[in-house]
Tab-separated table of C-alpha atoms and ligand atoms in Angstrom:
chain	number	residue	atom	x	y	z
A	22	UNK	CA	-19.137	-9.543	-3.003
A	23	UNK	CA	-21.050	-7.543	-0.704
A	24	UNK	CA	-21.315	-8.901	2.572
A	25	UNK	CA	-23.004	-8.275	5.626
A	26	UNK	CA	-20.961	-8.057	8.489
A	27	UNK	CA	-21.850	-7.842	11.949
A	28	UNK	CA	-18.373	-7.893	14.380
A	29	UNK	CA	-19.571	-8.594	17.971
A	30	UNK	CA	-16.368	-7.658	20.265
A	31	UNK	CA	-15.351	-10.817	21.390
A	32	UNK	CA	-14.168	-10.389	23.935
A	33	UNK	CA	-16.119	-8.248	25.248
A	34	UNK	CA	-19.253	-10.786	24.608
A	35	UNK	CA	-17.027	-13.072	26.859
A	36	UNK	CA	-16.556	-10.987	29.837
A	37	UNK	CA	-17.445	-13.679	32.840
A	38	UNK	CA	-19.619	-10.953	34.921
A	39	UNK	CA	-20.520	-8.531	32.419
A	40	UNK	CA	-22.667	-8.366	28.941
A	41	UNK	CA	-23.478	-4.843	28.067
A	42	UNK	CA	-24.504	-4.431	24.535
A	43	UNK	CA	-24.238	-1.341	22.728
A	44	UNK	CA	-25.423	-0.996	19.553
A	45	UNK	CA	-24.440	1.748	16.577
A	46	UNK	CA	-25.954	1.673	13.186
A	47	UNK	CA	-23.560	2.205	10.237
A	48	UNK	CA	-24.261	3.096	6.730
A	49	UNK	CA	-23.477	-0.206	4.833
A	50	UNK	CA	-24.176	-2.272	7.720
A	51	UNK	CA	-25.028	-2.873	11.965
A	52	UNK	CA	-22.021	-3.008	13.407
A	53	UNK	CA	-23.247	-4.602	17.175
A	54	UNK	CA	-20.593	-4.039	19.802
A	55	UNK	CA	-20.603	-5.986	22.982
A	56	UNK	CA	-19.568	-5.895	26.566
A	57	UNK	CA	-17.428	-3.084	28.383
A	58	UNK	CA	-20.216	-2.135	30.456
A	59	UNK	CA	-19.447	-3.989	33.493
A	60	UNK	CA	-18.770	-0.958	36.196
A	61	UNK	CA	-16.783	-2.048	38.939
A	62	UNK	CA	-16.899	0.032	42.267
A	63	UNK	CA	-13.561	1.962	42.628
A	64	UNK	CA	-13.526	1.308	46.057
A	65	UNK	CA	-13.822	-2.467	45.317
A	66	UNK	CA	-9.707	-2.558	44.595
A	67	UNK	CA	-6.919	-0.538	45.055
A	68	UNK	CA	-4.708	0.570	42.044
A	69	UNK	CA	-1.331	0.626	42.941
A	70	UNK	CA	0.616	3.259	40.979
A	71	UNK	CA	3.251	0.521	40.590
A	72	UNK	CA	0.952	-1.842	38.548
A	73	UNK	CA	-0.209	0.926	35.972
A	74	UNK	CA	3.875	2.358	35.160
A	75	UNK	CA	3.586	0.854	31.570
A	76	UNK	CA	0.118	1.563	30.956
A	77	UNK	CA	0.290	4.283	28.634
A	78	UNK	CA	0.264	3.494	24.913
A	79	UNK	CA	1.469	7.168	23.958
A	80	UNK	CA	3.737	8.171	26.100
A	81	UNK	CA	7.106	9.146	25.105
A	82	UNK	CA	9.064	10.046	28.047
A	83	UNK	CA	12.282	8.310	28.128
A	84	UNK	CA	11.788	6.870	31.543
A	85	UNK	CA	8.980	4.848	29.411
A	86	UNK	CA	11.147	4.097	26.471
A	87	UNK	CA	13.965	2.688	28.767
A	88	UNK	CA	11.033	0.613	30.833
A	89	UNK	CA	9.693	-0.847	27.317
A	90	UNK	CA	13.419	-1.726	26.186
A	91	UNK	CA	13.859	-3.528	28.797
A	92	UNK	CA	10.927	-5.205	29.277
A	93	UNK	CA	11.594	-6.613	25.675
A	94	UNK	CA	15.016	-7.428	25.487
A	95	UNK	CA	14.561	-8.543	21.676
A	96	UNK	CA	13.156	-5.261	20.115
A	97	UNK	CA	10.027	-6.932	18.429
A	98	UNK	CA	10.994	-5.323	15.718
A	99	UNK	CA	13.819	-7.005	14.884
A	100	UNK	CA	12.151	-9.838	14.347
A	101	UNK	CA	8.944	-9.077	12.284
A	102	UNK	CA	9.198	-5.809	10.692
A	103	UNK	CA	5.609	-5.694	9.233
A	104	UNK	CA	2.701	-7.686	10.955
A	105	UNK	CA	-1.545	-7.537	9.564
A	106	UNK	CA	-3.832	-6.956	12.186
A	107	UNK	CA	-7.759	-7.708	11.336
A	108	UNK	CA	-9.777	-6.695	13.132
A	109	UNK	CA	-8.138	-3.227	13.490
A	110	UNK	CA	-11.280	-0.920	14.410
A	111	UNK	CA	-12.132	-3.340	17.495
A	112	UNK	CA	-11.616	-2.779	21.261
A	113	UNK	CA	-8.528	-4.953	21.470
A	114	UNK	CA	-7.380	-4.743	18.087
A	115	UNK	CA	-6.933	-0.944	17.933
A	116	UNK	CA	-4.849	-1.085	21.053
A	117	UNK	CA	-2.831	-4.049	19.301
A	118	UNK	CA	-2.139	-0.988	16.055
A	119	UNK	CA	-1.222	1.138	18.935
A	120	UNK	CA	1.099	-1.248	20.678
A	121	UNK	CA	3.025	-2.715	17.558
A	122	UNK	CA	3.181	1.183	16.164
A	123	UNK	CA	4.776	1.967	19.448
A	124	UNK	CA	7.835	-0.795	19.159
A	125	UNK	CA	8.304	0.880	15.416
A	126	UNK	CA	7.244	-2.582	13.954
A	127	UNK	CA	4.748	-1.645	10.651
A	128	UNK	CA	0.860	-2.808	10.565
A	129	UNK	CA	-1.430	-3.188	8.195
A	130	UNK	CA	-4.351	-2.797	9.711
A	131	UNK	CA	-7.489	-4.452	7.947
A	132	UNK	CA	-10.541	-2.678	8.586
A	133	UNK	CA	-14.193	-3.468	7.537
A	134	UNK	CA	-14.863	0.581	6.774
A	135	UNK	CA	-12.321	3.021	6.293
A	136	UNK	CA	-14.958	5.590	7.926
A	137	UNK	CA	-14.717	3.430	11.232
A	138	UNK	CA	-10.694	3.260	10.645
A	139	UNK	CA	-10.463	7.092	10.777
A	140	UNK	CA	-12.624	7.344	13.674
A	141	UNK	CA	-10.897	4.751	15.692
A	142	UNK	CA	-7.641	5.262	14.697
A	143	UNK	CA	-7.214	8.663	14.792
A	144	UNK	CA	-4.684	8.827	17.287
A	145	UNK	CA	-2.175	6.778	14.809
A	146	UNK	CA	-3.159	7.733	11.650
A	147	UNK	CA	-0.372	9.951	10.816
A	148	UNK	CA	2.146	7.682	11.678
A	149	UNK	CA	3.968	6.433	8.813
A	150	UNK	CA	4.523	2.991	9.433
A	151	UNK	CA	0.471	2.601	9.556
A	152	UNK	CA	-1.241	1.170	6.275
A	153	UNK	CA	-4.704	0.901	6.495
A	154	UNK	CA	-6.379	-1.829	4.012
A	155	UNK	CA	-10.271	-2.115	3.218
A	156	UNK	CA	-10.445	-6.033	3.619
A	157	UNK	CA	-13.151	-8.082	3.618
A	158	UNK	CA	-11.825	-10.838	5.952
A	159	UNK	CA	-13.860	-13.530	4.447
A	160	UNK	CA	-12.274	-13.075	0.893
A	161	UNK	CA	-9.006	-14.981	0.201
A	162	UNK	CA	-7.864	-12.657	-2.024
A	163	UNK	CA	-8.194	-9.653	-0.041
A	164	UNK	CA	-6.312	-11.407	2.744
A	165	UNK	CA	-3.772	-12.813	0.267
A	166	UNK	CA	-3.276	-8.789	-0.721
A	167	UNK	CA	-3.211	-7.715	2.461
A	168	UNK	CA	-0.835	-9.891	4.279
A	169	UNK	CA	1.878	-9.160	1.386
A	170	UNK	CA	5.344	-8.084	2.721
A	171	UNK	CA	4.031	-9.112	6.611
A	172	UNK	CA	5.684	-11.221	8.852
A	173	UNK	CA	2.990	-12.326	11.252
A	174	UNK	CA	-1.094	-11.389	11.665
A	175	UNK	CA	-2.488	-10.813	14.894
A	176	UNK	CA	-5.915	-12.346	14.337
A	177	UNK	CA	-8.515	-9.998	16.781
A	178	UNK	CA	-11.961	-10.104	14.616
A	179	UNK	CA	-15.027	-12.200	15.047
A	180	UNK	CA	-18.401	-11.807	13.690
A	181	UNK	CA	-20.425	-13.393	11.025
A	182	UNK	CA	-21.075	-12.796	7.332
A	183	UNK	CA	-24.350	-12.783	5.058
A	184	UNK	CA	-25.282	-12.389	1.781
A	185	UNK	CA	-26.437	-8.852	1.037
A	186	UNK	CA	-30.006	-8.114	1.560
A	187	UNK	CA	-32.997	-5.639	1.126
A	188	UNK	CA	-34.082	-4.411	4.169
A	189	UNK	CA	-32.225	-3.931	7.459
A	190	UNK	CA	-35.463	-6.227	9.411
A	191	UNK	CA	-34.442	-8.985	6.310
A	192	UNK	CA	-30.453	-9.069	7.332
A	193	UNK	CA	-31.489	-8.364	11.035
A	194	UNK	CA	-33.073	-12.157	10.946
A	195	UNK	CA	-30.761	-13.673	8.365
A	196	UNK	CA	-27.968	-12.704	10.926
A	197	UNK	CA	-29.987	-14.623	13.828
A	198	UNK	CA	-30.262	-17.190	11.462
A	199	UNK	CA	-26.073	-17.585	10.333
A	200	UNK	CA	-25.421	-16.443	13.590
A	201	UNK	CA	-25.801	-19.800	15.130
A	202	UNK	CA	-24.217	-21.741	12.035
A	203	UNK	CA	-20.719	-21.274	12.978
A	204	UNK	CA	-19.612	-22.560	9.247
A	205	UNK	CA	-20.572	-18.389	8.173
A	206	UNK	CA	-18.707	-17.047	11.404
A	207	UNK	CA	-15.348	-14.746	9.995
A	208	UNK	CA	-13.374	-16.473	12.150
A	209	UNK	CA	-14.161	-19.770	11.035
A	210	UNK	CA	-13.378	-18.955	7.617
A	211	UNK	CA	-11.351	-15.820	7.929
A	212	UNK	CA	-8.926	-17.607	10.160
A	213	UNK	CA	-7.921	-20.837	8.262
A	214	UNK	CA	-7.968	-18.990	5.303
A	215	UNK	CA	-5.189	-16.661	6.670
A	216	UNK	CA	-3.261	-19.300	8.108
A	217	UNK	CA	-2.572	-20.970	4.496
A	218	UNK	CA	-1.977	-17.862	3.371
A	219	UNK	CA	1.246	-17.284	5.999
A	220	UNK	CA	1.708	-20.927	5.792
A	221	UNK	CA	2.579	-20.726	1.816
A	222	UNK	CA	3.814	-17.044	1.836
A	223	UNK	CA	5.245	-16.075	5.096
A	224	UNK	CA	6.455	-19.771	7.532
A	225	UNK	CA	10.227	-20.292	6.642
A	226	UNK	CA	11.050	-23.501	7.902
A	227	UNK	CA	13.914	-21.964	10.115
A	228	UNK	CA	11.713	-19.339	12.025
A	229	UNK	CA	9.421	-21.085	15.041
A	230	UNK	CA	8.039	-17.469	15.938
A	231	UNK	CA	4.330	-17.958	15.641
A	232	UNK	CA	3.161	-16.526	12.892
A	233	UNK	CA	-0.404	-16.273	13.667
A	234	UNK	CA	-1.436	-15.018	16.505
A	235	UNK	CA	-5.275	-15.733	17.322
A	236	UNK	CA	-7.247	-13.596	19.778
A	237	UNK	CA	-9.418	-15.947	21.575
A	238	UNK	CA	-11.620	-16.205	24.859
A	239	UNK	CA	-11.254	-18.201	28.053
A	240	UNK	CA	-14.417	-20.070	28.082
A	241	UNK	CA	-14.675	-20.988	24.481
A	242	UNK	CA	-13.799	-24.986	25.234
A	243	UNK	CA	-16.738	-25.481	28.158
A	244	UNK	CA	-20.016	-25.439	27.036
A	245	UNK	CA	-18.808	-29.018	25.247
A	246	UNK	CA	-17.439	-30.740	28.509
A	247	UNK	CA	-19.007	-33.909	30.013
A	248	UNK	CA	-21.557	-33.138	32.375
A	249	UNK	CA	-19.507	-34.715	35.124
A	250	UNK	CA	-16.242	-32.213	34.105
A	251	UNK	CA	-18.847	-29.632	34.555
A	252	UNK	CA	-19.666	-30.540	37.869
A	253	UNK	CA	-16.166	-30.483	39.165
A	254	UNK	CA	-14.972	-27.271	37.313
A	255	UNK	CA	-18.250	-25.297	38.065
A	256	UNK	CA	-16.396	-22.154	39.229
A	257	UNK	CA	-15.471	-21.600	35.949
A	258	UNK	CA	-18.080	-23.976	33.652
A	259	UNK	CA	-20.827	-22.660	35.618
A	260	UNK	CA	-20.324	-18.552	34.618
A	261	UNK	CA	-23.163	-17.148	32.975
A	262	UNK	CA	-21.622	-16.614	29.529
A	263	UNK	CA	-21.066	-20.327	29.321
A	264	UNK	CA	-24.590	-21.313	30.804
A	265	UNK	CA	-25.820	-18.579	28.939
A	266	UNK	CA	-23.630	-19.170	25.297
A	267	UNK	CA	-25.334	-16.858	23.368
A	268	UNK	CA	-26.257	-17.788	19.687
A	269	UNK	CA	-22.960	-20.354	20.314
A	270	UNK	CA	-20.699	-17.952	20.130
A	271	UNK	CA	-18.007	-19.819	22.207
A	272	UNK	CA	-18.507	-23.365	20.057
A	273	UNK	CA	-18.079	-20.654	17.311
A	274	UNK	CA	-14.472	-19.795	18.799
A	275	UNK	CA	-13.583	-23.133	19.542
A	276	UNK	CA	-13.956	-24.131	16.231
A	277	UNK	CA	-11.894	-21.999	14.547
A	278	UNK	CA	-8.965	-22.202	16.878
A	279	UNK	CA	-9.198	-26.218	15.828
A	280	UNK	CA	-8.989	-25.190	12.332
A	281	UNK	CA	-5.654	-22.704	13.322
A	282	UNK	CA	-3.797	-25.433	15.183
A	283	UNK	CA	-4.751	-28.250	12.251
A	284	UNK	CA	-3.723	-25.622	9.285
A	285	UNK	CA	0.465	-26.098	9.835
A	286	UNK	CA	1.197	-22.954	10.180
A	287	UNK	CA	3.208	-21.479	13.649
A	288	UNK	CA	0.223	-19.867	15.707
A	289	UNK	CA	-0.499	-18.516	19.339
A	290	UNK	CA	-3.732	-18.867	20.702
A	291	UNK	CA	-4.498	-16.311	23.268
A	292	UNK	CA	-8.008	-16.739	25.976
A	293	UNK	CA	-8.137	-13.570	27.740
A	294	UNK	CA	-10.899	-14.103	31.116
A	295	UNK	CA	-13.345	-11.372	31.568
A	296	UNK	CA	-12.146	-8.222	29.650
A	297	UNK	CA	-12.451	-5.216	31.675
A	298	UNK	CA	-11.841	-1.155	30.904
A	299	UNK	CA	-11.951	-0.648	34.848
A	300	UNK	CA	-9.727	-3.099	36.058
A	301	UNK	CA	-6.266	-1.508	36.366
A	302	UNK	CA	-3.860	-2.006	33.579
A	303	UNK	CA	-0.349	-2.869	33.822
A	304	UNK	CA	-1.069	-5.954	35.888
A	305	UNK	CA	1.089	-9.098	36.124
A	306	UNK	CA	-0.435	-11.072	33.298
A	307	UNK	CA	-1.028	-14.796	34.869
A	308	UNK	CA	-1.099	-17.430	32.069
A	309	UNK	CA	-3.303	-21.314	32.655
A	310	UNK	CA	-4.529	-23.758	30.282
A	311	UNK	CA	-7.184	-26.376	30.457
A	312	UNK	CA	-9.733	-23.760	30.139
A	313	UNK	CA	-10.066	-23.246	33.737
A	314	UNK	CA	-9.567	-19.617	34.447
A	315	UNK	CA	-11.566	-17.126	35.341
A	316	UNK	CA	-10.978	-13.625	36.485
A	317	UNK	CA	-10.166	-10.371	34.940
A	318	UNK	CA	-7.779	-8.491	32.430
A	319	UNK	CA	-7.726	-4.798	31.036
A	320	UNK	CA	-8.050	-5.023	27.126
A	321	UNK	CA	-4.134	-3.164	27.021
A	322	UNK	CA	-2.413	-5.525	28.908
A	323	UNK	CA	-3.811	-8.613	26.352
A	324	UNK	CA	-2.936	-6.105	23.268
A	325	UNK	CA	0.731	-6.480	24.745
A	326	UNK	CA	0.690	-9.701	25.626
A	327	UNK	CA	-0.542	-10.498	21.662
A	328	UNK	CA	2.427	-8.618	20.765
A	329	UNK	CA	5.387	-10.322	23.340
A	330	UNK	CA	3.911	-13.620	21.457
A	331	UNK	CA	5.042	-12.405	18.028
A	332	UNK	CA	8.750	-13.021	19.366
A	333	UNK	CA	8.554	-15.694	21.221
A	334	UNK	CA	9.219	-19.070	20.416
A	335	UNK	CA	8.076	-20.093	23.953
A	336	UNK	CA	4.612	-19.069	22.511
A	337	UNK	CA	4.132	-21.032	19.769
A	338	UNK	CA	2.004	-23.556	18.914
A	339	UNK	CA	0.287	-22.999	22.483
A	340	UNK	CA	-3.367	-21.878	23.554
A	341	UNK	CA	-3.155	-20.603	26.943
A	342	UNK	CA	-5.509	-18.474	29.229
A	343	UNK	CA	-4.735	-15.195	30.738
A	344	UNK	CA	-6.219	-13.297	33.732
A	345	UNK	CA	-4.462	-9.843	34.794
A	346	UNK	CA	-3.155	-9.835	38.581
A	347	UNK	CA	-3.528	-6.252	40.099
A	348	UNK	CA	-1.406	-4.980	42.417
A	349	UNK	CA	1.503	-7.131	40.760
A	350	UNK	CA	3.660	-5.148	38.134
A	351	UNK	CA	4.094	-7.260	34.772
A	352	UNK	CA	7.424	-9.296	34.717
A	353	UNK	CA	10.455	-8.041	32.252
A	354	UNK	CA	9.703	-11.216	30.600
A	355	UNK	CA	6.839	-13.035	30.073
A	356	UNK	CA	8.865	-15.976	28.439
A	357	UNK	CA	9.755	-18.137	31.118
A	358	UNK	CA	5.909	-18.348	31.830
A	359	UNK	CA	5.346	-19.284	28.542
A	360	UNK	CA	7.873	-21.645	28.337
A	361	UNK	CA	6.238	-23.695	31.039
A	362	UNK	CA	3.568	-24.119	29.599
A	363	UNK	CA	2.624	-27.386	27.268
A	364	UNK	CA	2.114	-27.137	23.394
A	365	UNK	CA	-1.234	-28.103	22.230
A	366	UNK	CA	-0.101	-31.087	20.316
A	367	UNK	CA	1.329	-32.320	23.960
A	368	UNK	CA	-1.540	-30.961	25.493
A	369	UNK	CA	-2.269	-31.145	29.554
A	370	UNK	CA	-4.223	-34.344	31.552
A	371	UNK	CA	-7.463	-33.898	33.567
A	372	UNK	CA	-5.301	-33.622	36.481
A	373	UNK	CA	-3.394	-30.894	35.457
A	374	UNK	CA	-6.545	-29.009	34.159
A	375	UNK	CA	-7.821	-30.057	38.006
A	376	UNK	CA	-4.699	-28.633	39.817
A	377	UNK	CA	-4.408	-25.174	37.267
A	378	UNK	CA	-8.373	-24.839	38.566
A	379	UNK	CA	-7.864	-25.279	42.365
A	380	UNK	CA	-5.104	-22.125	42.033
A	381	UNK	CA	-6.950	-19.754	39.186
A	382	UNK	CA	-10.095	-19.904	41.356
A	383	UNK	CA	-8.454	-18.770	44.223
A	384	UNK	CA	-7.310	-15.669	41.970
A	385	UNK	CA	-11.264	-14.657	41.054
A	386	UNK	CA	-12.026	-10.923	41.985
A	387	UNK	CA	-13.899	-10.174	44.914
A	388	UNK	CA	-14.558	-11.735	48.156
A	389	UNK	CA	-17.283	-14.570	47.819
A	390	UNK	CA	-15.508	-15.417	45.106
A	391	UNK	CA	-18.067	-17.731	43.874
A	392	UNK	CA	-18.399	-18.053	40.166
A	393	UNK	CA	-21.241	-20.389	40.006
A	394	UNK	CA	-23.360	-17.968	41.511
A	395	UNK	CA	-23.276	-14.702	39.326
A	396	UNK	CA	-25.834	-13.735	37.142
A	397	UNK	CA	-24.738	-12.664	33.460
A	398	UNK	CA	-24.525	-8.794	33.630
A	399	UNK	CA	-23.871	-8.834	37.593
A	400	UNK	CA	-20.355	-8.401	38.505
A	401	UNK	CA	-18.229	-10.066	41.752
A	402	UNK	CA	-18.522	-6.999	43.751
A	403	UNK	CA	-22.509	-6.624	43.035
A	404	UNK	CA	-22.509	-10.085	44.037
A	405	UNK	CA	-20.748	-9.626	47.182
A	406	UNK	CA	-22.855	-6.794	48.156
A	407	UNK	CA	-26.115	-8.999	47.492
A	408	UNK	CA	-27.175	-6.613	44.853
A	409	UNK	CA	-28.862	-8.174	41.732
A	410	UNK	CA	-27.105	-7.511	38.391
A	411	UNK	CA	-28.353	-5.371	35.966
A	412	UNK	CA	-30.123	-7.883	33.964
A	413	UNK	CA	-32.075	-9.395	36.592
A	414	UNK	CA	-31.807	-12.531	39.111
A	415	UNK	CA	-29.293	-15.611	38.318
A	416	UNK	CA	-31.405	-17.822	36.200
A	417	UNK	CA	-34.082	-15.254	34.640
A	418	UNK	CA	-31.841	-13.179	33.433
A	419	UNK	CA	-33.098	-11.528	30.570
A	420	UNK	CA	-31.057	-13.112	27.959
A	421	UNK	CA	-32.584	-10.921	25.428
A	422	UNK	CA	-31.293	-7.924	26.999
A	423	UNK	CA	-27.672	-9.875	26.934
A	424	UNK	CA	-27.658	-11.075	23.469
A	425	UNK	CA	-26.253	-8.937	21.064
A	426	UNK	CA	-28.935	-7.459	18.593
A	427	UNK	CA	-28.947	-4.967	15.712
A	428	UNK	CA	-30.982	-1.763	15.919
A	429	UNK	CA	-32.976	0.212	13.405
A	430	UNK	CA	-35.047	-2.720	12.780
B	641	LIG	C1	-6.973	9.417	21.319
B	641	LIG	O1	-6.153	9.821	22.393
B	641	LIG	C2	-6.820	10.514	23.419
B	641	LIG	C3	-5.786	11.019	24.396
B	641	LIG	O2	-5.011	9.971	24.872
B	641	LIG	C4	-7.862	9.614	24.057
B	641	LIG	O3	-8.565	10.267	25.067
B	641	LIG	C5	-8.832	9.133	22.995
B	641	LIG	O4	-9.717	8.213	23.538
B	641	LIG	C6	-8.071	8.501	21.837
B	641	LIG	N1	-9.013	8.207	20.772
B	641	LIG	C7	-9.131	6.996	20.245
B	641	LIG	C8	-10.207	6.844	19.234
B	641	LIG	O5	-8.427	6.063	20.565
């Protein structure tokens, strides 16, 4: 079947105080890439040479090796030896390849287009425990294929798929159109899909390691809460991606995390806050639920935390937030975090949601620190500087400018 894929980068589409698209035509299809563009002022925080020690994902200098071992005292690959990754050629999802290829675990990375796989992975193609697999994520029995011999996935893809087409204008508007049914997102059928897969082939009844592990967004839960929840929370329900929610995207998300924790199978669901290329990596990852965070994280530090999850039984069957701290080094163990946290099926009251709020605001960047206020594409620092954002005033923003569109058309 051929299909017509756009893959927005999710979470780049969900950075709180940024929503930059760029756009690159491909040859079978519009791939329409999202976010990154949110410049923060170097002189707006301080990078501590401390918090960026385990930053580099190619480094092989033993002082790095002996960091990493002990940082995981459970190799992670002693526990799965072979783990799927789709969404391979994305922001996050490369860095995941990169991460799991660097604790000698072996991927199979699912790409869209090969030609995109060789650009993006070109740094790890030559490694040998690398597989790369032309997979259309929507197709059962490509994912059934795929997924053979793995332990775990590490679910980082989102888009939406359409019936082919003649003319680029013709799938430019059928994608506006499927775009806001959520039934035709990947996720929402890429996701489940997978997860009965792993359920039937991979979940042994002794193992509680997740075996899914789903790439989410902070965010994705508030554009449904009561008006009166919205009220309360509005540093966080009041950011412009969730007044803004273009096309649905975050109802999108939501939904197919419900359809990951309802298929049986072990899972992790991780909500990275605003993702952020300029914010320092190698921060103390700081973990929430309820929804209620909001903040920043660079894309490396949630590629590692999606791996740690793949060993941890403190992880699974949990959705949690996380927000990168900078200026705090990441702990040896992210486990005992974890561990406090509830599982979805025990899930966390309105006044835990309430108290997690009153602390993750006080960890927003910048100085205002006043959520409610920003305008989509302005950042914290713009905002403290009274500078208008790049797509205009709060409230007119040009929401054309910050949806995600295909070019060529
Ligand atoms: C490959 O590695 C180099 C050096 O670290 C880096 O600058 C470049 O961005 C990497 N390329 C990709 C596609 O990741």
């Amino acid at each position: 079947m051929k299909i017509f894929i756009t893959i927005l980068a999710v979470l780049g589409i969900f950075q709180a105080d940024a929503f930059l698209p760029t756009i690159k035509s491909g040859t079978k299809f519009i791939p329409t890439t999202v976010g990154g563009g949110s410049s923060v002022s170097p002189s707006s925080f301080q990078v501590s040479s401390s918090a960026v020690t385990l930053r580099s994902s190619t480094t092989d200098d033993s002082a790095s090796e002996e960091k990493q071992a002990a940082a995981f005292p459970t190799p992670t690959n002693q526990i799965v030896q072979k783990v799927a990754v789709a969404g391979a050629t994305g922001r996050t999802g490369k860095l995941v390849v990169e991460e799991l290829l660097k604790r000698n675990v072996q991927v199979v990375a699912m790409v869209r287009s090969l030609e995109t796989a060789a650009e993006k992975l070109v740094n790890v193609t030559s490694n040998s425990n690398l597989e790369i697999q032309q997979c259309d994520l929507t197709n059962e029995n490509a994912l059934s294929k795929a997924l053979q011999g793995c332990d775990a996935a590490v679910w980082c893809a989102t888009g939406f798929s359409d019936a082919p087409s003649t003319s680029l204008l013709e799938k430019a508007k059928r994608l506006l159109k499927i775009v806001v049914a959520p039934k035709q997102s990947i996720d929402a059928v890429g996701v489940p899909a997978m997860a009965n897969i792993l359920l039937s082939q991979v979940q042994k009844t002794s193992s509680s390691y997740p075996k899914l592990v789903m790439l989410s967004s902070a965010g994705v839960t508030r554009p449904s809460w009561s008006d009166a929840k919205k009220q309360k929370l509005a540093g966080c329900a009041d950011i412009p991606i969730v007044r803004l929610n273009p096309f649905g995207i975050l109802d999108v998300k939501a939904e197919s995390e419900q359809k990951l924790r309802d298929s049986g199978v072990n899972y992790c669901i991780v909500r990275p806050c605003g993702l952020n290329d300029n914010w320092p990596a190698g921060a103390r990852p700081v973990f929430s639920q309820g929804d209620v965070a909001v903040g920043r994280i660079n894309r490396q530090d949630v590629a590692k935390v999606l791996c740690d999850v793949l060993t941890l039984e403190e992880a699974c069957d949990k959705t949690f937030e996380v927000v990168g701290l900078a200026g705090y080094p990441p702990p040896l163990e992210i486990a005992p975090a974890l561990k406090r946290l509830k599982t979805d099926a025990q899930g966390i009251s309105e006044a835990e949601s309430e108290a997690m709020y009153a602390i993750m605001q006080q960890l927003l960047p910048g100085e205002k620190q006043d959520a409610a206020a920003l305008a989509m594409g302005q950042t914290y620092e713009q905002l403290d500087k009274g500078e208008t954002g790049r797509l205009g005033e709060r409230g007119t923003e040009n929401a054309e400018a910050a949806a995600p569109k295909p070019t060529n058309v």
